[in-house]
Short mmCIF file of C-alpha atoms and ligand atoms in Angstrom, two decimals:
data_model
loop_
_atom_site.label_atom_id
_atom_site.label_comp_id
_atom_site.label_asym_id
_atom_site.label_seq_id
_atom_site.Cartn_x
_atom_site.Cartn_y
_atom_site.Cartn_z
CA UNK A 1 96.38 29.68 -29.51
CA UNK A 2 99.26 32.13 -29.51
CA UNK A 3 98.77 34.86 -27.19
CA UNK A 4 99.46 38.41 -28.37
CA UNK A 5 98.92 41.44 -26.16
CA UNK A 6 97.09 44.14 -28.23
CA UNK A 7 96.21 46.50 -25.34
CA UNK A 8 98.08 49.44 -23.80
CA UNK A 9 97.88 49.08 -20.00
CA UNK A 10 95.18 51.51 -18.57
CA UNK A 11 96.06 52.46 -14.98
CA UNK A 12 92.33 53.10 -14.26
CA UNK A 13 91.62 49.41 -14.49
CA UNK A 14 94.59 48.31 -12.23
CA UNK A 15 93.77 46.82 -8.92
CA UNK A 16 96.16 47.26 -6.08
CA UNK A 17 97.81 44.73 -3.85
CA UNK A 18 100.35 44.72 -1.11
CA UNK A 19 103.11 44.58 -3.71
CA UNK A 20 101.68 47.27 -6.01
CA UNK A 21 99.37 47.32 -8.96
CA UNK A 22 98.00 44.26 -10.81
CA UNK A 23 96.28 43.96 -14.18
CA UNK A 24 93.47 41.52 -14.77
CA UNK A 25 93.50 39.61 -18.09
CA UNK A 26 90.32 38.01 -19.31
CA UNK A 27 89.26 35.92 -22.33
CA UNK A 28 85.84 34.49 -22.83
CA UNK A 29 84.33 31.41 -24.44
CA UNK A 30 80.64 32.18 -24.99
CA UNK A 31 78.28 29.37 -25.83
CA UNK A 32 75.35 30.73 -27.80
CA UNK A 33 72.41 28.52 -28.74
CA UNK A 34 71.71 28.90 -32.45
CA UNK A 35 68.28 30.11 -33.30
CA UNK A 36 66.78 27.18 -35.28
CA UNK A 37 63.68 25.05 -35.19
CA UNK A 38 65.56 21.87 -35.02
CA UNK A 39 68.84 20.43 -33.67
CA UNK A 40 72.22 20.51 -35.25
CA UNK A 41 72.21 16.87 -36.61
CA UNK A 42 68.53 15.76 -36.14
CA UNK A 43 65.04 17.08 -36.85
CA UNK A 44 63.99 17.22 -33.15
CA UNK A 45 62.48 20.42 -31.89
CA UNK A 46 64.57 22.90 -29.92
CA UNK A 47 61.48 24.37 -28.11
CA UNK A 48 62.29 25.53 -24.51
CA UNK A 49 60.22 24.40 -21.59
CA UNK A 50 58.86 21.05 -22.92
CA UNK A 51 58.54 18.10 -20.51
CA UNK A 52 61.82 16.20 -19.97
CA UNK A 53 62.78 13.98 -22.99
CA UNK A 54 59.97 15.40 -25.20
CA UNK A 55 62.46 16.74 -27.80
CA UNK A 56 64.49 13.55 -28.32
CA UNK A 57 65.02 11.48 -31.50
CA UNK A 58 66.97 8.22 -31.93
CA UNK A 59 69.86 10.35 -33.13
CA UNK A 60 69.90 12.60 -29.95
CA UNK A 61 69.70 9.50 -27.81
CA UNK A 62 72.62 7.92 -29.81
CA UNK A 63 70.79 4.69 -30.72
CA UNK A 64 73.14 2.29 -32.53
CA UNK A 65 73.33 2.83 -36.26
CA UNK A 66 71.95 6.41 -36.33
CA UNK A 67 73.66 8.84 -38.48
CA UNK A 68 73.84 12.62 -38.07
CA UNK A 69 72.72 14.89 -40.95
CA UNK A 70 73.80 18.51 -40.83
CA UNK A 71 71.09 21.13 -40.34
CA UNK A 72 71.80 23.73 -43.03
CA UNK A 73 69.95 26.45 -41.16
CA UNK A 74 72.45 26.16 -38.24
CA UNK A 75 75.34 26.52 -40.74
CA UNK A 76 73.86 29.69 -42.28
CA UNK A 77 73.27 31.13 -38.78
CA UNK A 78 76.94 30.39 -37.80
CA UNK A 79 78.24 32.05 -41.07
CA UNK A 80 75.86 35.06 -40.55
CA UNK A 81 77.20 35.43 -37.04
CA UNK A 82 80.77 35.28 -38.30
CA UNK A 83 79.97 38.03 -40.77
CA UNK A 84 78.43 40.05 -38.00
CA UNK A 85 81.69 39.73 -35.99
CA UNK A 86 83.57 40.94 -39.03
CA UNK A 87 85.37 37.60 -39.07
CA UNK A 88 86.97 35.46 -41.72
CA UNK A 89 84.66 32.72 -42.83
CA UNK A 90 86.46 29.45 -43.48
CA UNK A 91 85.28 27.90 -46.71
CA UNK A 92 86.23 24.45 -45.48
CA UNK A 93 85.61 23.31 -41.88
CA UNK A 94 85.58 19.97 -40.16
CA UNK A 95 83.55 18.34 -37.45
CA UNK A 96 85.46 16.47 -34.84
CA UNK A 97 84.57 14.15 -31.99
CA UNK A 98 85.47 15.40 -28.54
CA UNK A 99 85.46 12.26 -26.49
CA UNK A 100 84.53 12.06 -22.87
CA UNK A 101 82.10 10.24 -20.64
CA UNK A 102 79.10 11.75 -18.91
CA UNK A 103 75.58 10.37 -18.26
CA UNK A 104 74.04 13.27 -20.14
CA UNK A 105 76.09 12.51 -23.24
CA UNK A 106 74.82 9.24 -24.67
CA UNK A 107 77.12 9.30 -27.73
CA UNK A 108 80.16 9.22 -25.50
CA UNK A 109 81.56 12.12 -27.53
CA UNK A 110 80.44 15.65 -28.40
CA UNK A 111 80.52 16.59 -32.11
CA UNK A 112 82.36 19.84 -32.18
CA UNK A 113 84.98 21.63 -34.42
CA UNK A 114 88.58 21.59 -33.27
CA UNK A 115 91.40 22.38 -35.79
CA UNK A 116 89.25 23.77 -38.54
CA UNK A 117 86.36 25.88 -37.22
CA UNK A 118 83.68 27.44 -39.46
CA UNK A 119 84.74 31.00 -38.59
CA UNK A 120 88.11 32.48 -37.86
CA UNK A 121 89.45 35.80 -36.47
CA UNK A 122 87.09 38.71 -36.11
CA UNK A 123 86.43 41.57 -33.74
CA UNK A 124 83.91 43.37 -31.44
CA UNK A 125 84.02 47.04 -30.64
CA UNK A 126 83.15 48.15 -27.13
CA UNK A 127 82.17 51.66 -26.02
CA UNK A 128 83.95 52.31 -22.69
CA UNK A 129 83.91 55.56 -20.80
CA UNK A 130 87.46 56.28 -21.94
CA UNK A 131 86.70 55.63 -25.58
CA UNK A 132 86.11 52.77 -27.96
CA UNK A 133 88.19 49.48 -27.70
CA UNK A 134 88.56 46.56 -30.02
CA UNK A 135 88.32 43.05 -28.63
CA UNK A 136 89.67 40.26 -30.89
CA UNK A 137 87.62 37.20 -31.68
CA UNK A 138 89.83 34.02 -32.01
CA UNK A 139 87.25 31.80 -33.62
CA UNK A 140 83.66 30.64 -33.74
CA UNK A 141 82.81 26.93 -34.11
CA UNK A 142 79.66 24.92 -34.17
CA UNK A 143 79.06 22.07 -31.61
CA UNK A 144 76.29 20.03 -29.99
CA UNK A 145 74.96 20.82 -26.50
CA UNK A 146 74.74 17.94 -24.02
CA UNK A 147 71.72 16.90 -22.08
CA UNK A 148 71.05 17.70 -18.38
CA UNK A 149 71.48 15.54 -15.34
CA UNK A 150 68.95 16.19 -12.54
CA UNK A 151 70.00 15.16 -9.06
CA UNK A 152 67.73 17.00 -6.78
CA UNK A 153 64.34 15.51 -7.48
CA UNK A 154 64.74 12.31 -5.41
CA UNK A 155 67.10 11.47 -2.53
CA UNK A 156 68.72 8.43 -4.20
CA UNK A 157 68.05 8.75 -7.92
CA UNK A 158 69.40 10.79 -10.73
CA UNK A 159 67.52 11.62 -13.87
CA UNK A 160 68.65 12.54 -17.39
CA UNK A 161 66.85 14.98 -19.64
CA UNK A 162 68.04 14.89 -23.29
CA UNK A 163 65.92 17.74 -24.47
CA UNK A 164 69.04 19.89 -25.06
CA UNK A 165 71.15 16.92 -26.35
CA UNK A 166 72.22 17.84 -29.86
CA UNK A 167 70.97 21.43 -29.85
CA UNK A 168 73.29 23.52 -31.92
CA UNK A 169 75.68 25.88 -30.10
CA UNK A 170 78.13 28.43 -31.44
CA UNK A 171 81.18 28.69 -29.26
CA UNK A 172 82.56 32.15 -29.73
CA UNK A 173 86.09 32.47 -28.31
CA UNK A 174 87.62 35.84 -27.62
CA UNK A 175 91.37 36.69 -27.47
CA UNK A 176 92.55 37.53 -24.03
CA UNK A 177 91.95 41.17 -24.73
CA UNK A 178 89.67 42.15 -21.76
CA UNK A 179 91.23 44.03 -18.84
CA UNK A 180 88.48 44.57 -16.24
CA UNK A 181 85.17 43.19 -15.06
CA UNK A 182 83.54 46.31 -16.64
CA UNK A 183 85.02 45.51 -20.04
CA UNK A 184 83.97 41.83 -19.65
CA UNK A 185 80.47 42.80 -18.88
CA UNK A 186 80.32 45.18 -21.71
CA UNK A 187 81.65 42.54 -23.98
CA UNK A 188 78.97 40.05 -23.12
CA UNK A 189 76.31 42.65 -23.50
CA UNK A 190 77.63 43.83 -26.82
CA UNK A 191 77.93 40.34 -28.09
CA UNK A 192 74.36 39.67 -27.03
CA UNK A 193 73.19 42.73 -28.81
CA UNK A 194 74.96 41.68 -32.04
CA UNK A 195 73.54 38.10 -31.85
CA UNK A 196 70.01 39.54 -31.27
CA UNK A 197 70.30 41.99 -34.14
CA UNK A 198 71.39 39.06 -36.36
CA UNK A 199 68.60 36.82 -35.01
CA UNK A 200 71.12 34.09 -34.64
CA UNK A 201 70.71 33.62 -30.83
CA UNK A 202 68.07 34.93 -28.57
CA UNK A 203 70.80 35.82 -25.95
CA UNK A 204 68.50 34.65 -23.04
CA UNK A 205 71.02 33.93 -20.27
CA UNK A 206 68.37 32.84 -17.70
CA UNK A 207 67.12 30.15 -20.05
CA UNK A 208 70.79 29.13 -20.73
CA UNK A 209 70.78 29.97 -24.38
CA UNK A 210 73.84 32.12 -23.83
CA UNK A 211 76.52 30.95 -21.26
CA UNK A 212 80.02 32.22 -20.69
CA UNK A 213 83.18 30.37 -19.67
CA UNK A 214 85.34 33.21 -18.19
CA UNK A 215 89.15 32.83 -18.25
CA UNK A 216 90.92 34.94 -15.70
CA UNK A 217 94.59 35.66 -15.03
CA UNK A 218 96.46 38.39 -13.38
CA UNK A 219 99.89 39.92 -14.03
CA UNK A 220 102.00 42.98 -13.18
CA UNK A 221 100.89 45.68 -15.61
CA UNK A 222 102.34 45.12 -19.07
CA UNK A 223 104.10 41.92 -17.91
CA UNK A 224 103.90 38.33 -19.29
CA UNK A 225 100.54 36.75 -19.26
CA UNK A 226 99.87 34.76 -16.02
CA UNK A 227 98.38 31.41 -15.54
CA UNK A 228 94.62 31.41 -16.07
CA UNK A 229 91.72 29.79 -14.39
CA UNK A 230 88.54 29.14 -16.28
CA UNK A 231 85.18 29.65 -14.52
CA UNK A 232 82.61 27.56 -16.23
CA UNK A 233 78.97 28.31 -17.28
CA UNK A 234 78.43 31.66 -15.85
CA UNK A 235 74.85 32.43 -16.61
CA UNK A 236 74.38 36.17 -16.13
CA UNK A 237 76.41 39.30 -17.00
CA UNK A 238 76.30 40.47 -13.37
CA UNK A 239 77.72 37.10 -12.17
CA UNK A 240 80.46 37.27 -14.76
CA UNK A 241 81.56 40.61 -13.27
CA UNK A 242 81.45 39.23 -9.65
CA UNK A 243 83.25 36.03 -10.60
CA UNK A 244 86.07 38.06 -12.25
CA UNK A 245 86.46 40.35 -9.23
CA UNK A 246 86.53 37.51 -6.83
CA UNK A 247 88.84 35.39 -8.97
CA UNK A 248 91.29 38.18 -9.58
CA UNK A 249 91.54 38.97 -5.92
CA UNK A 250 92.01 35.32 -5.01
CA UNK A 251 94.89 35.02 -7.54
CA UNK A 252 96.58 38.16 -6.38
CA UNK A 253 96.49 37.06 -2.72
CA UNK A 254 98.05 33.72 -3.62
CA UNK A 255 100.74 35.29 -5.73
CA UNK A 256 101.52 37.95 -3.09
CA UNK A 257 101.86 35.20 -0.44
CA UNK A 258 104.62 33.75 -2.62
CA UNK A 259 102.32 30.97 -4.07
CA UNK A 260 101.55 30.11 -7.67
CA UNK A 261 98.35 29.60 -9.66
CA UNK A 262 97.17 26.02 -10.66
CA UNK A 263 95.59 26.11 -14.07
CA UNK A 264 92.19 24.76 -13.27
CA UNK A 265 88.52 24.83 -14.05
CA UNK A 266 86.40 26.59 -11.37
CA UNK A 267 82.69 27.17 -10.66
CA UNK A 268 81.10 30.38 -9.56
CA UNK A 269 78.66 30.13 -6.63
CA UNK A 270 76.29 33.10 -6.98
CA UNK A 271 75.03 32.74 -3.43
CA UNK A 272 78.42 33.10 -1.80
CA UNK A 273 79.90 35.29 -4.65
CA UNK A 274 82.86 32.95 -4.73
CA UNK A 275 84.57 30.73 -7.26
CA UNK A 276 85.70 27.17 -6.16
CA UNK A 277 87.76 24.59 -7.73
CA UNK A 278 86.02 21.91 -9.91
CA UNK A 279 88.90 20.01 -11.51
CA UNK A 280 92.36 20.66 -12.82
CA UNK A 281 92.47 21.89 -16.34
CA UNK A 282 92.03 19.20 -19.00
CA UNK A 283 94.15 19.41 -22.14
CA UNK A 284 93.00 19.01 -25.77
CA UNK A 285 94.76 15.55 -25.93
CA UNK A 286 92.67 14.29 -23.05
CA UNK A 287 89.68 14.49 -25.44
CA UNK A 288 91.26 12.43 -28.26
CA UNK A 289 89.78 14.77 -30.86
CA UNK A 290 89.52 13.28 -34.32
CA UNK A 291 87.44 14.05 -37.39
CA UNK A 292 83.98 12.57 -37.21
CA UNK A 293 83.82 9.78 -39.89
CA UNK A 294 80.03 10.13 -40.00
CA UNK A 295 80.27 13.71 -41.35
CA UNK A 296 81.84 15.21 -44.53
CA UNK A 297 83.69 18.48 -44.11
CA UNK A 298 81.62 21.58 -44.63
CA UNK A 299 82.45 23.37 -47.79
CA UNK A 300 81.06 26.60 -49.19
CA UNK A 301 81.73 28.77 -52.18
CA UNK A 302 82.01 32.58 -52.35
CA UNK A 303 78.51 32.97 -53.71
CA UNK A 304 77.02 31.28 -50.57
CA UNK A 305 78.88 33.69 -48.25
CA UNK A 306 78.08 36.67 -50.45
CA UNK A 307 74.33 35.80 -50.39
CA UNK A 308 74.33 35.68 -46.64
CA UNK A 309 76.38 38.91 -46.39
CA UNK A 310 73.84 40.68 -48.60
CA UNK A 311 70.97 39.86 -46.37
CA UNK A 312 72.56 40.93 -43.01
CA UNK A 313 70.70 43.54 -41.17
CA UNK A 314 72.20 46.84 -40.21
CA UNK A 315 74.30 46.12 -37.09
CA UNK A 316 74.47 48.17 -33.93
CA UNK A 317 77.79 50.03 -34.64
CA UNK A 318 76.63 51.04 -38.10
CA UNK A 319 73.17 52.05 -36.83
CA UNK A 320 74.69 54.09 -34.05
CA UNK A 321 76.98 55.91 -36.47
CA UNK A 322 74.03 56.66 -38.75
CA UNK A 323 71.90 57.93 -35.85
CA UNK A 324 74.62 60.47 -34.97
CA UNK A 325 75.06 61.72 -38.52
CA UNK A 326 71.46 61.55 -39.75
CA UNK A 327 69.67 62.76 -36.58
CA UNK A 328 72.39 64.71 -34.87
CA UNK A 329 71.89 62.76 -31.57
CA UNK A 330 74.77 62.51 -29.09
CA UNK A 331 76.96 59.42 -29.21
CA UNK A 332 75.56 58.43 -25.82
CA UNK A 333 71.93 58.76 -26.93
CA UNK A 334 72.76 56.83 -30.17
CA UNK A 335 74.38 54.05 -28.05
CA UNK A 336 71.37 53.76 -25.79
CA UNK A 337 68.89 53.88 -28.67
CA UNK A 338 70.68 51.09 -30.59
CA UNK A 339 71.02 48.68 -27.65
CA UNK A 340 68.27 46.63 -29.22
CA UNK A 341 66.82 46.66 -32.70
CA UNK A 342 63.20 47.35 -31.57
CA UNK A 343 64.18 50.43 -29.61
CA UNK A 344 66.08 51.81 -32.63
CA UNK A 345 63.01 51.02 -34.82
CA UNK A 346 60.81 52.80 -32.30
CA UNK A 347 62.90 55.86 -32.31
CA UNK A 348 62.92 56.01 -36.09
CA UNK A 349 59.13 55.58 -36.25
CA UNK A 350 58.66 58.59 -33.78
CA UNK A 351 61.12 60.70 -35.82
CA UNK A 352 59.31 60.06 -39.09
CA UNK A 353 55.75 59.37 -37.86
CA UNK A 354 53.05 60.62 -40.33
CA UNK A 355 55.72 61.28 -43.01
CA UNK A 356 57.08 64.46 -41.38
CA UNK A 357 60.68 64.49 -40.02
CA UNK A 358 61.06 65.57 -36.47
CA UNK A 359 64.15 66.81 -34.59
CA UNK A 360 65.97 63.64 -33.68
CA UNK A 361 67.56 65.28 -30.64
CA UNK A 362 64.15 66.30 -29.27
CA UNK A 363 62.85 62.70 -29.72
CA UNK A 364 65.98 61.16 -28.25
CA UNK A 365 65.82 63.49 -25.18
CA UNK A 366 62.24 62.45 -24.50
CA UNK A 367 62.72 58.77 -25.02
CA UNK A 368 65.97 58.43 -23.11
CA UNK A 369 64.77 60.59 -20.12
CA UNK A 370 61.11 60.42 -19.12
CA UNK A 371 59.91 57.61 -21.40
CA UNK A 372 62.80 55.45 -20.34
CA UNK A 373 62.26 56.22 -16.64
CA UNK A 374 58.58 55.11 -17.02
CA UNK A 375 59.58 51.96 -18.99
CA UNK A 376 62.24 50.98 -16.41
CA UNK A 377 59.76 51.36 -13.62
CA UNK A 378 57.57 48.82 -15.42
CA UNK A 379 60.50 46.54 -16.06
CA UNK A 380 59.92 46.99 -19.82
CA UNK A 381 61.78 48.24 -22.86
CA UNK A 382 60.44 51.50 -24.31
CA UNK A 383 58.83 49.65 -27.28
CA UNK A 384 57.07 47.25 -24.96
CA UNK A 385 55.15 49.99 -23.11
CA UNK A 386 51.66 51.11 -24.17
CA UNK A 387 53.07 54.38 -25.50
CA UNK A 388 52.61 54.54 -29.22
CA UNK A 389 55.16 56.25 -31.53
CA UNK A 390 52.39 58.51 -32.65
CA UNK A 391 51.86 59.80 -29.11
CA UNK A 392 55.49 60.64 -28.55
CA UNK A 393 55.59 62.30 -32.00
CA UNK A 394 52.48 64.32 -31.04
CA UNK A 395 54.10 65.59 -27.80
CA UNK A 396 57.34 66.48 -29.59
CA UNK A 397 55.23 68.42 -32.21
CA UNK A 398 53.39 70.36 -29.51
CA UNK A 399 56.66 71.52 -28.05
CA UNK A 400 58.14 72.29 -31.44
CA UNK A 401 55.21 74.53 -32.55
CA UNK A 402 55.18 76.33 -29.11
CA UNK A 403 51.75 74.95 -28.06
CA UNK A 404 53.31 73.64 -24.81
CA UNK A 405 56.55 74.32 -22.96
CA UNK A 406 59.08 71.50 -22.27
CA UNK A 407 57.73 71.50 -18.74
CA UNK A 408 54.20 71.22 -20.21
CA UNK A 409 55.49 68.27 -22.34
CA UNK A 410 56.55 66.40 -19.09
CA UNK A 411 53.14 66.82 -17.61
CA UNK A 412 51.39 65.81 -20.77
CA UNK A 413 53.52 62.68 -21.03
CA UNK A 414 52.53 61.74 -17.50
CA UNK A 415 48.88 62.13 -18.40
CA UNK A 416 49.34 59.98 -21.47
CA UNK A 417 51.15 57.32 -19.37
CA UNK A 418 48.71 57.18 -16.47
CA UNK A 419 45.34 58.52 -17.46
CA UNK A 420 44.67 58.20 -21.06
CA UNK A 421 46.72 55.29 -22.45
CA UNK A 422 45.22 55.68 -25.84
CA UNK A 423 44.91 59.46 -25.82
CA UNK A 424 45.91 61.81 -28.59
CA UNK A 425 48.24 64.44 -27.05
CA UNK A 426 46.85 67.39 -29.03
CA UNK A 427 43.25 66.53 -27.97
CA UNK A 428 44.33 66.20 -24.36
CA UNK A 429 46.02 69.66 -24.46
CA UNK A 430 42.89 71.10 -25.99
CA UNK A 431 40.37 69.47 -23.61
CA UNK A 432 42.43 70.26 -20.48
CA UNK A 433 43.50 73.81 -21.31
CA UNK A 434 47.24 72.88 -21.10
CA UNK A 435 48.22 75.26 -23.87
CA UNK A 436 51.01 77.56 -22.80
CA UNK A 437 50.09 81.17 -22.98
CA UNK A 438 52.15 82.94 -25.67
CA UNK A 439 49.61 85.72 -25.87
CA UNK A 440 51.70 88.68 -24.74
CA UNK A 441 48.61 90.61 -23.65
CA UNK A 442 47.58 87.99 -21.20
CA UNK A 443 51.16 87.63 -19.86
CA UNK A 444 51.46 91.38 -19.57
CA UNK A 445 48.34 91.58 -17.47
CA UNK A 446 49.67 89.01 -15.02
CA UNK A 447 53.08 90.75 -14.77
CA UNK A 448 51.36 94.09 -14.12
CA UNK A 449 49.31 92.69 -11.33
CA UNK A 450 52.37 91.25 -9.59
CA UNK A 451 54.40 94.36 -9.88
CA UNK A 452 51.55 96.40 -8.53
CA UNK A 453 51.02 94.07 -5.49
CA UNK A 454 54.70 93.85 -4.44
CA UNK A 455 56.26 97.37 -4.17
CA UNK A 456 58.84 96.19 -1.60
CA UNK A 457 60.06 93.34 -3.84
CA UNK A 458 60.33 95.81 -6.71
CA UNK A 459 62.60 98.02 -4.71
CA UNK A 460 64.77 95.02 -3.90
CA UNK A 461 65.00 93.72 -7.43
CA UNK A 462 66.11 97.08 -8.72
CA UNK A 463 69.00 96.90 -6.27
CA UNK A 464 69.71 93.25 -6.95
CA UNK A 465 68.59 92.16 -10.47
CA UNK A 466 69.13 88.37 -9.91
CA UNK A 467 66.07 88.59 -7.75
CA UNK A 468 64.01 88.60 -10.98
CA UNK A 469 63.62 84.85 -10.52
CA UNK A 470 61.15 85.52 -7.78
CA UNK A 471 58.99 87.63 -10.05
CA UNK A 472 59.10 85.11 -12.90
CA UNK A 473 58.15 82.34 -10.44
CA UNK A 474 55.20 84.30 -9.21
CA UNK A 475 53.94 85.08 -12.68
CA UNK A 476 54.40 81.47 -13.77
CA UNK A 477 52.41 80.28 -10.86
CA UNK A 478 49.67 82.93 -11.54
CA UNK A 479 49.46 81.58 -15.09
CA UNK A 480 48.98 77.99 -13.83
CA UNK A 481 52.41 77.08 -15.26
CA UNK A 482 51.16 77.84 -18.75
CA UNK A 483 53.03 81.02 -19.61
CA UNK A 484 55.69 80.66 -22.25
CA UNK A 485 58.83 80.90 -20.22
CA UNK A 486 60.85 82.87 -22.72
CA UNK A 487 58.10 85.45 -23.43
CA UNK A 488 57.47 85.80 -19.69
CA UNK A 489 61.12 86.34 -18.89
CA UNK A 490 61.63 88.99 -21.65
CA UNK A 491 58.47 90.96 -20.77
CA UNK A 492 59.32 90.83 -17.04
CA UNK A 493 62.73 92.36 -17.61
CA UNK A 494 61.28 94.98 -19.75
CA UNK A 495 58.58 95.90 -17.27
CA UNK A 496 61.01 96.09 -14.38
CA UNK A 497 63.50 98.04 -16.53
CA UNK A 498 66.22 95.36 -15.98
CA UNK A 499 68.47 94.48 -18.84
P1 LIG B 501 91.12 26.05 -24.06
O1 LIG B 501 90.29 25.83 -25.33
O2 LIG B 501 92.03 25.03 -23.68
O3 LIG B 501 90.22 26.55 -22.96
P2 LIG B 501 92.28 28.43 -25.35
O4 LIG B 501 93.78 28.63 -25.47
O5 LIG B 501 91.54 28.17 -26.69
O6 LIG B 501 92.09 27.30 -24.39
O7 LIG B 501 91.71 29.71 -24.63
C1 LIG B 501 90.41 29.81 -24.20
C2 LIG B 501 90.18 31.11 -23.74
O8 LIG B 501 91.08 31.56 -22.73
C3 LIG B 501 90.24 32.21 -24.71
O9 LIG B 501 89.10 33.04 -24.62
C4 LIG B 501 91.57 32.92 -24.38
O10 LIG B 501 91.45 34.30 -24.78
C5 LIG B 501 91.59 32.80 -22.87
N1 LIG B 501 92.99 32.86 -22.35
C6 LIG B 501 94.07 32.27 -22.81
N2 LIG B 501 95.09 32.58 -22.04
C7 LIG B 501 94.69 33.38 -21.08
C8 LIG B 501 95.28 34.05 -20.02
N3 LIG B 501 96.58 33.87 -19.73
N4 LIG B 501 94.57 34.87 -19.24
C9 LIG B 501 93.27 35.01 -19.46
N5 LIG B 501 92.63 34.47 -20.55
C10 LIG B 501 93.28 33.62 -21.31
MG1 LIG B 502 88.06 26.30 -22.74
#
């Protein structure tokens, strides 16, 4: 690929060495397992967690004479993903054989796409603290996964599990547009969000359904691209960040010592937090790529692409923009609420529960603060907790109509969380006497008592009006925290003669 620099150097992401500042350059190759019941070229199941070699057909085991047949669902998923990445869909693409030997690759070659991939250039937008940045997508191609070799079950035997052999992967290749480990982590997380919205990959990195090969080089800011190393099969976003930090530092140290970088393939060791050399970089010609004679080129017409485009769900960027305009929530809240589709749906069900439209900002505040804190403490997403949209809506309504204060809402939420998982907020307020007192007569009586009992304090507050906080605090306490804070404040000022 021709490398073009699309980014303006950002000094905030520079890292310093003994010879001055350095800039990290990162490009990613993400392998995303296609969500599909069966494999790319056979009818075998793709179910995770089955006993070894349970999901294997003669095709996956490469028995002589077996012929691959393309799984159309995988093709549709790849095109949908391309559309979600705002990418050019290639109406003609070709499957190639990538030849290499490995015990877990019984065919002796991997069916992949080389010169003519199914999807061409696209882009992914990232929200970074300094603003939004665009990361270029170079291509997306379809390929088969390999099996798995198992060496640690027996001291002198190795085993091969072909369950993954032939499972469809999308390899999504970014341009070298990322400039820090933060951007790289955000890229992986955004890509995963998009894939999950589309339903084309479950994005589960622990189960290996999304893995990243991370290409890292360093250079003097704005200079020519340096020689890169490729860190293979990183299986968590956090590890990707650690691998990049370690690798950049390693390369800078070598260059500053007058050495040069060997282009090589490296592995990240999560226990040591280090990368180590695996092999020197292979070149495309080492694989003797050639079109697979068992498969015809893939060809689609405009109608096929248009049909898939029409059925795409609303994607995170569009949803976020709509939340900002339709509900008036802050860009930050909109971003958090659209991280996954279910949370976004949950937010919208709270806003419009029972057919009445609530203040989106009030709902966002409650969800992103106290509800999120509770969900996090349980290791769940908001929508996975026992809290029902109707309950959150109920609490928001009680604040909106002045029945409880925002402090009261926090207490009520805790009751709903811990004591009455199925409780109706309005009924709880009623039965426990949590209503805030807006009755001015009742508040006035409390204020009069406090003023009468504290003549010394009254003298002080008249000399120093900021002391009014003490009076308000006493009165709030006397009301059991139920006095309407605004009414209390206003009346207290009036009674003390402070403006
Ligand atoms: P290959 O397929 O041989 O690994 P590609 O040229 O297709 O090589 O690039 C693979 C990945 O490496 C892409 O994500 C690309 O953005 C990234 N990349 C290429 N050059 C550099 C570089 N100098 N520094 C960092 N990443 C790079
Ligand atoms: Mg590569």
